GROMACS .gro file of N, CA and C in nm:
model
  213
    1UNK      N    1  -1.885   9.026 -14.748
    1UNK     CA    2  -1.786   9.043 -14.644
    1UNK      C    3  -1.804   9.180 -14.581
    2UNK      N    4  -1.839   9.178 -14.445
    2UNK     CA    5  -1.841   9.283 -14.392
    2UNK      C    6  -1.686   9.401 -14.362
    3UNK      N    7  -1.654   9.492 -14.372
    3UNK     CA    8  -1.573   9.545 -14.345
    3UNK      C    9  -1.564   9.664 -14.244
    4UNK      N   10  -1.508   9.621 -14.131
    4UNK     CA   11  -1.499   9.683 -14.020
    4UNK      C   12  -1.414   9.820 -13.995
    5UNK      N   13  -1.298   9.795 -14.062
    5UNK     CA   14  -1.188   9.903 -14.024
    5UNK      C   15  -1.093   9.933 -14.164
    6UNK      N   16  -1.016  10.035 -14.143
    6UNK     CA   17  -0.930  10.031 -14.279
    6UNK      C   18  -0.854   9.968 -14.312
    7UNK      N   19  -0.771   9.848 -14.208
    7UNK     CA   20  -0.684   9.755 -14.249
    7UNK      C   21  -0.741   9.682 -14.341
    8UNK      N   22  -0.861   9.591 -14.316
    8UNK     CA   23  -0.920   9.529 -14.351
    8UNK      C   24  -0.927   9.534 -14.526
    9UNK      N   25  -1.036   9.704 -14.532
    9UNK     CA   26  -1.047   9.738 -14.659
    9UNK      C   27  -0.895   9.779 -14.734
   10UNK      N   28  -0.786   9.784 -14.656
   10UNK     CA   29  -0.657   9.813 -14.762
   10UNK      C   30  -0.629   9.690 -14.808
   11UNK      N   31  -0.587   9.550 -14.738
   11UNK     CA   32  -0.616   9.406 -14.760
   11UNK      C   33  -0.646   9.416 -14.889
   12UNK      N   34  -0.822   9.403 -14.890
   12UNK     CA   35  -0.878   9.404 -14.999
   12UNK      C   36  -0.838   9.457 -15.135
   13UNK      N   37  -0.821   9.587 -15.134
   13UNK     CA   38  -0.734   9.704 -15.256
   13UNK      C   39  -0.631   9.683 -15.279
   14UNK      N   40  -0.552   9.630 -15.191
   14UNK     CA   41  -0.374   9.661 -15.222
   14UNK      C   42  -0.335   9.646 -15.349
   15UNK      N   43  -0.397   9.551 -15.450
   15UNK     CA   44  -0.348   9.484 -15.528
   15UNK      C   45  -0.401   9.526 -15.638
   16UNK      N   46  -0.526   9.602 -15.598
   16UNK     CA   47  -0.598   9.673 -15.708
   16UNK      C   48  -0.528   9.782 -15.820
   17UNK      N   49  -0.549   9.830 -15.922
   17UNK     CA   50  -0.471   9.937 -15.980
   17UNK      C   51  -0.567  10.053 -15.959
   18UNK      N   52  -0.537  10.185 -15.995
   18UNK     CA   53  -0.558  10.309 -15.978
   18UNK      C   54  -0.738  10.331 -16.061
   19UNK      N   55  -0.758  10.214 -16.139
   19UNK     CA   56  -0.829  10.311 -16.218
   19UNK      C   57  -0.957  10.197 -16.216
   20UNK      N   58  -0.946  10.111 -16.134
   20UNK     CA   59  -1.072  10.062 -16.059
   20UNK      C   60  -1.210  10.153 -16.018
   21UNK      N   61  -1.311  10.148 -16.054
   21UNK     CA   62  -1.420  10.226 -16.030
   21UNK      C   63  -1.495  10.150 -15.858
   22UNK      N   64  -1.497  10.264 -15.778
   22UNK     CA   65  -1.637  10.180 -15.702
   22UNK      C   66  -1.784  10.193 -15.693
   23UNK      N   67  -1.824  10.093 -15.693
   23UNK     CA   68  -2.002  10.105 -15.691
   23UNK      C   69  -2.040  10.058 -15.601
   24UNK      N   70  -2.099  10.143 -15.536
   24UNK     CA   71  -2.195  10.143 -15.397
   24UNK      C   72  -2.328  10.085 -15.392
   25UNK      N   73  -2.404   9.972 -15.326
   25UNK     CA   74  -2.499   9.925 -15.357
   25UNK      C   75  -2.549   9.928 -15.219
   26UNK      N   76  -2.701   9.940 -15.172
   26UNK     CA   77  -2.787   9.872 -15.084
   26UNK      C   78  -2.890   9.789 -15.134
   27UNK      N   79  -2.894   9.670 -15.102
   27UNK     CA   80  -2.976   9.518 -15.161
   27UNK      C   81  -3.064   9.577 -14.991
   28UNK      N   82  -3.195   9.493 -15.055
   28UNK     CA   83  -3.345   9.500 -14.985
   28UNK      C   84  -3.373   9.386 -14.983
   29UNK      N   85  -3.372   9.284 -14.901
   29UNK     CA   86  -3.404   9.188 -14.880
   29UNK      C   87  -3.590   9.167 -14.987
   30UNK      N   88  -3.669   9.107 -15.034
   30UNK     CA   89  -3.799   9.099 -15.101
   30UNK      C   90  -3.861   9.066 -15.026
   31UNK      N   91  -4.008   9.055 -14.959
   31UNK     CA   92  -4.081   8.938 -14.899
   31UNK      C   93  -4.149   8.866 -15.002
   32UNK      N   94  -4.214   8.764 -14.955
   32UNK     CA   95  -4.284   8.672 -15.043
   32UNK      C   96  -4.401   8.745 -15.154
   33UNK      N   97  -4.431   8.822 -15.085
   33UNK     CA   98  -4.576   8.903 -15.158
   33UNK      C   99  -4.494   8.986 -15.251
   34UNK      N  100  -4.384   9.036 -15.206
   34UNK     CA  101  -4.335   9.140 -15.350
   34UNK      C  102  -4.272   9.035 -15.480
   35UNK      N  103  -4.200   8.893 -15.406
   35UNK     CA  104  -4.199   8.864 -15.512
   35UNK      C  105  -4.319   8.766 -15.644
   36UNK      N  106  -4.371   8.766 -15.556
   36UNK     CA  107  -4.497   8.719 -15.702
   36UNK      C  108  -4.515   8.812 -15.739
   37UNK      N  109  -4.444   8.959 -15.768
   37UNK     CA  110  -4.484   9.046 -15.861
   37UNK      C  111  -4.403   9.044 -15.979
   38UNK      N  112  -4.282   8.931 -15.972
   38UNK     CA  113  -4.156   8.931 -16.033
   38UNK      C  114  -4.118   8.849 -16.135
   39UNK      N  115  -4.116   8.834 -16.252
   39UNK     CA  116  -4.093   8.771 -16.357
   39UNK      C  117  -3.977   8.638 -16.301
   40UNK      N  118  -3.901   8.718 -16.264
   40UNK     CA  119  -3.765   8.580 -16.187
   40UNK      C  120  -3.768   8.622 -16.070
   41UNK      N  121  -3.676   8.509 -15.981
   41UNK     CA  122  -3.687   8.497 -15.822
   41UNK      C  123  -3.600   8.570 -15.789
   42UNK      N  124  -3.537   8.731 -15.848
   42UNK     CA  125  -3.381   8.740 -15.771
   42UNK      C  126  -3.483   8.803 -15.605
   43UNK      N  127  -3.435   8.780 -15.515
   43UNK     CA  128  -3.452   8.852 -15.382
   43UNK      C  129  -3.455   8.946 -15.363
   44UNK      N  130  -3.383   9.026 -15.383
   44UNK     CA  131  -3.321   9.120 -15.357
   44UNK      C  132  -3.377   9.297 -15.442
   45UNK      N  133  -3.380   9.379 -15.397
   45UNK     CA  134  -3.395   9.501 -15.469
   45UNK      C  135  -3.261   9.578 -15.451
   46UNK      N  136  -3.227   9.610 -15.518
   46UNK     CA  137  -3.089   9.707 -15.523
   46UNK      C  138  -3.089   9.799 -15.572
   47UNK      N  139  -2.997   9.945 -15.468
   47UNK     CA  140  -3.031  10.073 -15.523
   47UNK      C  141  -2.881  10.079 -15.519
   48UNK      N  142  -2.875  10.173 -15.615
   48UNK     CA  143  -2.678  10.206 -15.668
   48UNK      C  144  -2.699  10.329 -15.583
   49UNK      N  145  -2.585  10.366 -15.506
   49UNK     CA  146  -2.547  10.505 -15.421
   49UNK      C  147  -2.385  10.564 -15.471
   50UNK      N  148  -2.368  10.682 -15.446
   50UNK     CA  149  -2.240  10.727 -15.478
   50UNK      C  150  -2.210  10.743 -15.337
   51UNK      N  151  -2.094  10.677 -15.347
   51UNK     CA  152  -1.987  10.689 -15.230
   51UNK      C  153  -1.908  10.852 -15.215
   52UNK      N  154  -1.904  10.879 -15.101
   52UNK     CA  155  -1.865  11.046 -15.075
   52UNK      C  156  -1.767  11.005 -14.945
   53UNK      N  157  -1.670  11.101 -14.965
   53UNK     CA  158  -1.615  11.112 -14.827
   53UNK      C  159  -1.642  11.241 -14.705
   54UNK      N  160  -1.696  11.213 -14.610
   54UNK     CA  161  -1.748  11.302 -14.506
   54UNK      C  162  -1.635  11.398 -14.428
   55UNK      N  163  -1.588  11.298 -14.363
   55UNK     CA  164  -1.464  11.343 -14.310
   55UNK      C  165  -1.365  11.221 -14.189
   56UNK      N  166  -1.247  11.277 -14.145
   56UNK     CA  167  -1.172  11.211 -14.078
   56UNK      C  168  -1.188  11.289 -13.889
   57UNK      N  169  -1.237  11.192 -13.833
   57UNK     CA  170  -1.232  11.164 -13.666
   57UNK      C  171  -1.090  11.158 -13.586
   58UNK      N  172  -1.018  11.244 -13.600
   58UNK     CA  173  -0.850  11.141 -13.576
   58UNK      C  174  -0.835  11.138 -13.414
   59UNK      N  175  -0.933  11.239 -13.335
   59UNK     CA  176  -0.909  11.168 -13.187
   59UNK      C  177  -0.980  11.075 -13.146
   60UNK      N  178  -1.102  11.006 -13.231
   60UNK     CA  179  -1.146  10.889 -13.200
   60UNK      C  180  -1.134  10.779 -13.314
   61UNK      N  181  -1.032  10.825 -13.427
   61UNK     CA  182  -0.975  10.691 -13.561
   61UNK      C  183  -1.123  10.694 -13.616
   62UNK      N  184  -1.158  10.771 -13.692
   62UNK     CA  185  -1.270  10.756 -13.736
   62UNK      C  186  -1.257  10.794 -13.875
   63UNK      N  187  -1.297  10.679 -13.969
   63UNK     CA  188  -1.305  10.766 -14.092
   63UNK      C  189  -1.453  10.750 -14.119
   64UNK      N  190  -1.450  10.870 -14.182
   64UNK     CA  191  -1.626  10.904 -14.175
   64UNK      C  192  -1.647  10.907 -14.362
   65UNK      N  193  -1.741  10.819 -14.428
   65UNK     CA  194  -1.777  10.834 -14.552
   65UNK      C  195  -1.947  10.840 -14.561
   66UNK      N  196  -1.997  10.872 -14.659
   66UNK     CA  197  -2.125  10.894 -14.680
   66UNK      C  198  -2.145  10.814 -14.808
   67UNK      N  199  -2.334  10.802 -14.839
   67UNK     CA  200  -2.338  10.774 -14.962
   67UNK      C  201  -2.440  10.868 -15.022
   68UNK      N  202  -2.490  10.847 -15.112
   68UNK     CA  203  -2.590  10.916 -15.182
   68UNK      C  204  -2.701  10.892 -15.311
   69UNK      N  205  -2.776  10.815 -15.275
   69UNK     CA  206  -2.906  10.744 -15.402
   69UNK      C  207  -2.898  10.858 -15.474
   70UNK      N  208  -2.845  10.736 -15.580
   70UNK     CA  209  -2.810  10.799 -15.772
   70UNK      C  210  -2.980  10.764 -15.821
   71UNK      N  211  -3.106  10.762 -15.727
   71UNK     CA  212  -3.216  10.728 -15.776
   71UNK      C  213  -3.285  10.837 -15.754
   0.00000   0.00000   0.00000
């Protein structure tokens, strides 16, 4: 699910409790040639990132976050 704006992502949380962890992921689509290098078919390559907050835009509603490869 893509998430566009902060309504959206509060939706999502509201219901959550305080002590929920988040983990940040970017998936890599595979092509065919990388995966015959692969014991199983998952697709995908995934790198874990730490989520950071950058900063807040407030004359253009912007919240600004970053990430950062934990690799």
């Amino acid at each position: 699910m893509e998430i566009k704006n902060v309504g959206q992502l509060r939706k999502i949380i509201e219901n959550l409790s305080d002590d929920f962890e988040i983990e940040m992921r970017i998936r890599r689509k595979l092509t065919d040639e990388e995966l015959k290098n692969y014991r199983y078919p998952y697709p995908y390559d995934t790198e874990y990132l730490t989520l950071e907050f950058d900063d807040i835009g407030v004359s253009n509603k912007v919240l600004c976050l970053g990430v950062t490869s934990n690799e």
